[in-house]
Amino acid sequence: MKTGSNKKARIKKIAVLTSGGDAPGMNACIRAVVRTGINYDLEVFGVLRGFEGMIEDEFVLMNASSVANIIHRGGTMLKTARSKSFMTKAGMLAAKENLEYHSIDGVIAIGGDGTFRGAVEFGKICSVPFIGCPGTIDNDLFGTDFTIGYDTAINTVAEAVDRIRDTAESHGRVFFVEVMGRDAGLIALRSGIASGAEAILIPETPTKLDELIEHLSKGRKDKSSKIVIIAEGDEAGGAFTIAGKVKKKIPSLDIRVTVLGHIQRGGNPSAMDRVNASRIGFASVEALLHGKKNVMTGIVDKKIAFTPFQKAVKHILKPDETLLRMIDILAK
Ligand code: F6P
């Protein structure tokens, strides 16, 4: 059954793409965009490999069946890329030409801050409206409580750390586990709390190695294992560097290091990511039809919210003091 109407809108053809690092839930978002577009009698094109495909003219007409059986799958069926060509004038002009050739009236771009920064630059030479959907495991965008992929990623980390805890406990070892997040510590923060980590090191708070060393040497005597979660962007260095410094100061510690890497980006999206991605994709198509442009669709306090791209990319995490205090108390 058709719902809503597209009578007033001049939008007839839209394109959807995924760009930057893939994130679980991107497929659920693509599905929502395609099926919502079809509901409003739009022609929906998928652009392969993000902005790279826009430059290389990789536009594929989609229908309801194109997005069957993908809501539960990780990765992105449209493929993705970190396009260097899109940062050049020639690349942008080629992308503009292809949008015009296909008579695209609006673009839905699913990605992170690089994607939205690219869209802002592109907006200076091309008037086709863009709506962004926050798709990144890092959760480092302003204007949404959770980005698509973040919930799945922190669950993946928590599950991995549970496994590490089993072996750490058996051997009485200290593990330094490095997680992704680029410059942001949000993956480390939440997954660290969820896995009961003894310490969490994030770039948003100063990392004092002497305090960490004291904490690890003076902790409860009956604790046989300890887990330190380190955000990859921490200013004190990566997990190997920090572990090396700790080992020098406390040679008696039996230390191991695990860098979780790209397993954090894969896997079936959690129910929360699927629901958020569906809501965001659906709202993004309606936003285009209502004349919105150059904004990111997010969810703030359970409600859909729109934030201009320029503001969305300026995310600075102000760590919640109560949360930090709680982490210290619960790690004792
Ligand atoms: O932005 C997502 C992310 O996974 C970051 O956490 C990480 O720093 C980066 O991408 C890795 O990028 P790539 O897969 O291109 O090496």
Short mmCIF file of C-alpha atoms and ligand atoms in Angstrom, two decimals:
data_model
loop_
_atom_site.label_atom_id
_atom_site.label_comp_id
_atom_site.label_asym_id
_atom_site.label_seq_id
_atom_site.Cartn_x
_atom_site.Cartn_y
_atom_site.Cartn_z
CA MET A 1 0.00 0.00 0.00
CA LYS A 2 1.29 3.44 -0.94
CA THR A 3 1.48 5.93 1.93
CA GLY A 4 2.01 9.70 1.98
CA SER A 5 2.25 11.78 -1.16
CA ASN A 6 4.88 13.38 -3.36
CA LYS A 7 2.49 15.75 -5.13
CA LYS A 8 4.24 18.99 -4.24
CA ALA A 9 7.80 17.76 -4.67
CA ARG A 10 9.70 18.33 -7.86
CA ILE A 11 11.98 15.45 -6.98
CA LYS A 12 11.65 12.49 -9.32
CA LYS A 13 15.02 10.76 -9.30
CA ILE A 14 17.30 10.25 -6.34
CA ALA A 15 20.63 8.51 -5.81
CA VAL A 16 21.91 6.71 -2.72
CA LEU A 17 25.54 5.91 -1.93
CA THR A 18 27.76 4.70 0.90
CA SER A 19 31.15 6.30 1.39
CA GLY A 20 34.14 6.09 3.77
CA GLY A 21 34.54 3.13 6.12
CA ASP A 22 31.68 0.65 5.94
CA ALA A 23 29.55 0.19 9.06
CA PRO A 24 27.04 -2.50 10.07
CA GLY A 25 23.54 -1.16 9.38
CA MET A 26 24.44 0.63 6.14
CA ASN A 27 22.49 -2.02 4.22
CA ALA A 28 19.41 -1.49 6.40
CA CYS A 29 19.66 2.22 5.60
CA ILE A 30 20.01 1.61 1.83
CA ARG A 31 16.96 -0.65 1.99
CA ALA A 32 14.94 2.04 3.77
CA VAL A 33 15.96 4.71 1.24
CA VAL A 34 15.13 2.54 -1.78
CA ARG A 35 11.77 1.35 -0.52
CA THR A 36 10.71 4.76 0.80
CA GLY A 37 11.68 6.32 -2.52
CA ILE A 38 9.65 3.76 -4.43
CA ASN A 39 6.70 4.43 -2.12
CA TYR A 40 6.80 8.06 -3.30
CA ASP A 41 7.06 7.06 -6.98
CA LEU A 42 10.70 8.10 -7.22
CA GLU A 43 13.29 6.44 -9.39
CA VAL A 44 16.10 5.39 -7.06
CA PHE A 45 19.65 4.83 -8.31
CA GLY A 46 22.36 3.17 -6.27
CA VAL A 47 25.82 4.64 -6.85
CA LEU A 48 28.56 2.03 -6.49
CA ARG A 49 31.75 2.74 -4.48
CA GLY A 50 30.58 6.09 -3.10
CA PHE A 51 31.88 9.28 -4.70
CA GLU A 52 34.28 7.18 -6.76
CA GLY A 53 31.29 5.63 -8.57
CA MET A 54 29.72 9.06 -9.00
CA ILE A 55 32.85 10.13 -10.86
CA GLU A 56 33.11 6.89 -12.85
CA ASP A 57 29.39 6.83 -13.72
CA GLU A 58 28.49 3.65 -11.80
CA PHE A 59 24.77 4.32 -11.37
CA VAL A 60 22.42 1.33 -11.01
CA LEU A 61 18.62 1.60 -11.09
CA MET A 62 17.21 -0.12 -8.01
CA ASN A 63 13.84 -1.67 -7.21
CA ALA A 64 12.26 -3.18 -4.11
CA SER A 65 13.85 -6.57 -4.87
CA SER A 66 17.36 -5.09 -5.19
CA VAL A 67 17.34 -4.57 -1.44
CA ALA A 68 15.68 -7.86 -0.42
CA ASN A 69 17.52 -9.90 2.18
CA ILE A 70 20.06 -7.28 3.19
CA ILE A 71 18.66 -5.76 6.40
CA HIS A 72 20.64 -8.24 8.50
CA ARG A 73 23.91 -8.12 6.58
CA GLY A 74 27.07 -6.20 7.54
CA GLY A 75 29.15 -4.23 5.03
CA THR A 76 27.46 -2.34 2.22
CA MET A 77 25.87 -3.87 -0.88
CA LEU A 78 26.71 -0.65 -2.77
CA LYS A 79 30.44 -1.00 -1.90
CA THR A 80 32.36 1.97 -0.59
CA ALA A 81 35.58 3.90 -1.06
CA ARG A 82 37.62 6.71 0.42
CA SER A 83 37.72 8.69 -2.83
CA LYS A 84 40.83 10.79 -3.39
CA SER A 85 39.60 11.91 -6.84
CA PHE A 86 36.51 13.51 -5.28
CA MET A 87 38.84 15.90 -3.47
CA THR A 88 39.99 17.30 -6.82
CA LYS A 89 38.17 19.85 -8.99
CA ALA A 90 38.27 17.49 -12.00
CA GLY A 91 36.72 14.70 -9.94
CA MET A 92 33.94 16.92 -8.63
CA LEU A 93 33.15 18.24 -12.12
CA ALA A 94 32.92 14.67 -13.46
CA ALA A 95 30.59 13.74 -10.58
CA LYS A 96 28.40 16.81 -11.28
CA GLU A 97 28.22 15.93 -14.96
CA ASN A 98 27.07 12.40 -14.17
CA LEU A 99 24.41 13.61 -11.72
CA GLU A 100 23.10 15.94 -14.42
CA TYR A 101 23.29 13.25 -17.10
CA HIS A 102 21.09 10.97 -14.97
CA SER A 103 18.81 13.92 -13.98
CA ILE A 104 19.34 13.22 -10.28
CA ASP A 105 17.29 15.63 -8.12
CA GLY A 106 18.70 14.62 -4.75
CA VAL A 107 21.42 12.45 -3.20
CA ILE A 108 21.37 10.48 0.03
CA ALA A 109 24.93 9.91 1.24
CA ILE A 110 25.50 7.37 4.00
CA GLY A 111 28.87 7.86 5.68
CA GLY A 112 30.93 9.71 8.26
CA ASP A 113 32.64 13.07 8.60
CA GLY A 114 34.78 12.63 5.44
CA THR A 115 31.61 12.02 3.43
CA PHE A 116 29.88 15.13 4.78
CA ARG A 117 32.97 17.32 4.37
CA GLY A 118 33.09 16.10 0.75
CA ALA A 119 29.41 16.95 0.30
CA VAL A 120 29.98 20.48 1.63
CA GLU A 121 32.80 21.09 -0.87
CA PHE A 122 30.74 19.56 -3.67
CA GLY A 123 27.82 21.86 -2.74
CA LYS A 124 29.97 24.83 -3.82
CA ILE A 125 29.91 23.69 -7.46
CA CYS A 126 26.71 21.63 -7.65
CA SER A 127 23.21 22.61 -6.49
CA VAL A 128 21.78 19.06 -6.24
CA PRO A 129 20.55 18.72 -2.64
CA PHE A 130 22.32 16.22 -0.38
CA ILE A 131 20.96 14.55 2.76
CA GLY A 132 23.45 12.67 4.94
CA CYS A 133 22.86 9.55 7.02
CA PRO A 134 25.43 9.04 9.81
CA GLY A 135 27.11 5.72 9.01
CA THR A 136 30.31 5.07 10.96
CA ILE A 137 31.31 2.82 13.83
CA ASP A 138 33.13 5.75 15.50
CA ASN A 139 30.01 7.65 16.71
CA ASP A 140 31.95 10.86 16.18
CA LEU A 141 29.26 13.04 14.62
CA PHE A 142 27.38 15.90 16.24
CA GLY A 143 23.58 15.76 15.83
CA THR A 144 22.85 12.14 16.55
CA ASP A 145 23.04 10.15 19.77
CA PHE A 146 24.28 7.07 17.93
CA THR A 147 25.69 6.67 14.44
CA ILE A 148 24.71 3.64 12.35
CA GLY A 149 27.19 0.85 13.17
CA TYR A 150 28.33 2.08 16.58
CA ASP A 151 26.06 -0.20 18.62
CA THR A 152 27.14 -3.28 16.66
CA ALA A 153 30.82 -2.33 16.95
CA ILE A 154 30.72 -1.91 20.73
CA ASN A 155 28.91 -5.23 21.05
CA THR A 156 31.60 -6.85 18.89
CA VAL A 157 34.31 -5.37 21.12
CA ALA A 158 32.52 -6.46 24.30
CA GLU A 159 32.20 -10.00 22.96
CA ALA A 160 35.88 -10.10 21.97
CA VAL A 161 36.96 -8.79 25.38
CA ASP A 162 34.78 -11.42 27.11
CA ARG A 163 36.83 -14.04 25.26
CA ILE A 164 40.10 -12.33 26.11
CA ARG A 165 39.01 -12.20 29.77
CA ASP A 166 38.64 -16.02 29.82
CA THR A 167 42.25 -16.58 28.81
CA ALA A 168 43.54 -13.59 30.83
CA GLU A 169 41.87 -14.96 33.94
CA SER A 170 43.25 -18.45 33.36
CA HIS A 171 46.84 -17.19 33.04
CA GLY A 172 46.64 -14.26 35.44
CA ARG A 173 47.58 -11.81 32.71
CA VAL A 174 47.09 -8.13 31.95
CA PHE A 175 45.75 -7.46 28.46
CA PHE A 176 46.02 -4.19 26.58
CA VAL A 177 43.26 -4.15 23.97
CA GLU A 178 43.34 -1.51 21.25
CA VAL A 179 40.04 -0.53 19.64
CA MET A 180 39.14 1.68 16.67
CA GLY A 181 37.60 5.14 16.72
CA ARG A 182 40.11 7.24 14.80
CA ASP A 183 40.40 10.47 16.88
CA ALA A 184 37.44 9.64 19.09
CA GLY A 185 37.27 7.48 22.22
CA LEU A 186 33.60 6.59 22.13
CA ILE A 187 34.08 2.96 21.09
CA ALA A 188 36.64 2.53 23.89
CA LEU A 189 34.45 4.27 26.45
CA ARG A 190 31.26 2.26 26.04
CA SER A 191 32.83 -1.09 25.19
CA GLY A 192 35.18 -0.63 28.15
CA ILE A 193 32.28 -0.09 30.53
CA ALA A 194 30.39 -3.03 29.00
CA SER A 195 33.35 -5.37 29.43
CA GLY A 196 34.25 -4.26 32.97
CA ALA A 197 37.68 -2.97 31.94
CA GLU A 198 40.09 -2.00 34.72
CA ALA A 199 41.15 1.10 32.77
CA ILE A 200 39.98 2.92 29.64
CA LEU A 201 42.33 5.28 27.81
CA ILE A 202 40.74 7.78 25.44
CA PRO A 203 42.05 10.81 23.54
CA GLU A 204 39.46 13.11 25.07
CA THR A 205 41.01 12.89 28.55
CA PRO A 206 44.71 13.22 29.42
CA THR A 207 46.34 9.81 29.76
CA LYS A 208 48.68 9.75 32.76
CA LEU A 209 50.83 6.65 32.45
CA ASP A 210 52.19 6.95 36.00
CA GLU A 211 48.60 6.78 37.33
CA LEU A 212 47.87 3.76 35.14
CA ILE A 213 51.03 2.03 36.38
CA GLU A 214 50.07 2.73 39.99
CA HIS A 215 46.54 1.51 39.35
CA LEU A 216 47.80 -1.74 37.82
CA SER A 217 50.36 -2.40 40.54
CA LYS A 218 48.20 -1.53 43.52
CA GLY A 219 44.87 -3.07 42.58
CA ARG A 220 43.05 -5.75 44.59
CA LYS A 221 45.34 -8.71 45.23
CA ASP A 222 42.65 -11.28 44.43
CA LYS A 223 42.23 -9.97 40.88
CA SER A 224 44.05 -12.34 38.61
CA SER A 225 43.31 -10.66 35.26
CA LYS A 226 43.15 -7.07 34.15
CA ILE A 227 41.94 -5.47 30.95
CA VAL A 228 43.01 -2.05 29.70
CA ILE A 229 41.06 -0.72 26.72
CA ILE A 230 42.96 1.79 24.59
CA ALA A 231 41.39 3.96 21.89
CA GLU A 232 43.59 3.93 18.79
CA GLY A 233 43.72 7.74 18.86
CA ASP A 234 44.98 8.02 22.43
CA GLU A 235 47.76 10.59 22.71
CA ALA A 236 49.94 8.25 24.83
CA GLY A 237 50.33 5.95 21.80
CA GLY A 238 48.95 2.61 20.66
CA ALA A 239 48.50 -0.50 22.80
CA PHE A 240 51.99 -1.89 22.03
CA THR A 241 53.71 1.37 23.03
CA ILE A 242 51.76 1.74 26.26
CA ALA A 243 52.15 -1.93 27.16
CA GLY A 244 55.92 -1.64 26.60
CA LYS A 245 56.17 1.32 28.96
CA VAL A 246 54.14 -0.42 31.65
CA LYS A 247 56.22 -3.60 31.36
CA LYS A 248 59.41 -1.58 31.89
CA LYS A 249 58.05 -0.19 35.16
CA ILE A 250 56.44 -3.42 36.41
CA PRO A 251 58.48 -6.30 34.90
CA SER A 252 56.57 -8.85 36.99
CA LEU A 253 53.35 -8.28 35.05
CA ASP A 254 52.52 -10.92 32.46
CA ILE A 255 51.32 -8.66 29.65
CA ARG A 256 49.73 -9.40 26.28
CA VAL A 257 48.44 -7.02 23.59
CA THR A 258 45.49 -7.47 21.24
CA VAL A 259 44.65 -5.02 18.45
CA LEU A 260 41.06 -5.79 17.46
CA GLY A 261 41.26 -4.03 14.08
CA HIS A 262 38.71 -4.47 11.33
CA ILE A 263 36.67 -7.22 12.99
CA GLN A 264 35.01 -4.23 14.68
CA ARG A 265 33.59 -3.12 11.33
CA GLY A 266 32.08 -6.42 10.23
CA GLY A 267 29.26 -8.67 11.32
CA ASN A 268 25.48 -8.59 11.30
CA PRO A 269 24.09 -5.29 12.57
CA SER A 270 22.44 -5.28 16.00
CA ALA A 271 18.67 -4.78 16.20
CA MET A 272 19.29 -1.24 17.43
CA ASP A 273 21.45 -0.40 14.39
CA ARG A 274 18.86 -1.91 12.03
CA VAL A 275 16.03 0.12 13.58
CA ASN A 276 18.03 3.39 13.69
CA ALA A 277 19.26 2.88 10.12
CA SER A 278 15.70 2.23 8.88
CA ARG A 279 14.33 5.33 10.65
CA ILE A 280 17.16 7.52 9.38
CA GLY A 281 16.91 6.26 5.77
CA PHE A 282 13.12 6.71 5.76
CA ALA A 283 13.31 10.22 7.26
CA SER A 284 16.06 11.23 4.83
CA VAL A 285 13.92 10.55 1.76
CA GLU A 286 11.00 12.47 3.29
CA ALA A 287 13.41 15.30 4.14
CA LEU A 288 14.48 15.56 0.47
CA LEU A 289 10.85 15.67 -0.59
CA HIS A 290 10.21 18.46 1.92
CA GLY A 291 12.99 20.54 0.39
CA LYS A 292 15.72 20.00 2.99
CA LYS A 293 19.31 20.05 1.79
CA ASN A 294 22.85 19.67 3.07
CA VAL A 295 21.81 18.34 6.46
CA MET A 296 22.51 15.10 8.30
CA THR A 297 19.54 13.13 9.58
CA GLY A 298 20.16 11.91 13.11
CA ILE A 299 18.27 10.69 16.15
CA VAL A 300 18.45 12.86 19.25
CA ASP A 301 16.51 11.87 22.38
CA LYS A 302 14.67 9.23 20.31
CA LYS A 303 13.43 11.83 17.78
CA ILE A 304 14.59 12.51 14.24
CA ALA A 305 16.75 15.65 14.09
CA PHE A 306 18.48 17.47 11.21
CA THR A 307 21.90 19.06 11.56
CA PRO A 308 23.77 21.07 8.89
CA PHE A 309 26.80 19.14 7.59
CA GLN A 310 29.25 21.80 8.80
CA LYS A 311 27.98 21.39 12.36
CA ALA A 312 27.67 17.58 12.21
CA VAL A 313 31.38 17.13 11.50
CA LYS A 314 32.45 19.28 14.46
CA HIS A 315 31.93 16.63 17.07
CA ILE A 316 33.89 17.08 20.25
CA LEU A 317 33.17 14.62 23.01
CA LYS A 318 33.01 16.26 26.38
CA PRO A 319 33.43 13.27 28.65
CA ASP A 320 30.70 13.04 31.24
CA GLU A 321 32.42 13.52 34.63
CA THR A 322 29.94 11.20 36.40
CA LEU A 323 30.64 8.48 33.88
CA LEU A 324 34.41 8.82 34.36
CA ARG A 325 33.98 8.73 38.15
CA MET A 326 31.77 5.65 37.82
CA ILE A 327 34.36 3.86 35.64
CA ASP A 328 37.03 4.41 38.31
CA ILE A 329 34.76 3.21 41.13
CA LEU A 330 33.50 0.12 39.30
CA ALA A 331 37.01 -0.91 38.25
CA LYS A 332 38.18 -1.25 41.87
O1 F6P B 1 36.02 5.51 10.57
C1 F6P B 1 35.90 4.14 10.77
C2 F6P B 1 37.26 3.52 10.99
O2 F6P B 1 37.08 2.13 11.18
C3 F6P B 1 38.09 4.13 12.12
O3 F6P B 1 37.70 3.67 13.40
C4 F6P B 1 39.47 3.71 11.72
O4 F6P B 1 40.44 4.58 12.27
C5 F6P B 1 39.44 3.81 10.23
O5 F6P B 1 38.07 3.70 9.85
C6 F6P B 1 40.21 2.75 9.49
O6 F6P B 1 40.11 3.01 8.14
P1 F6P B 1 40.58 2.02 6.99
O7 F6P B 1 39.64 0.84 6.96
O8 F6P B 1 40.49 2.83 5.74
O9 F6P B 1 41.96 1.58 7.34
#
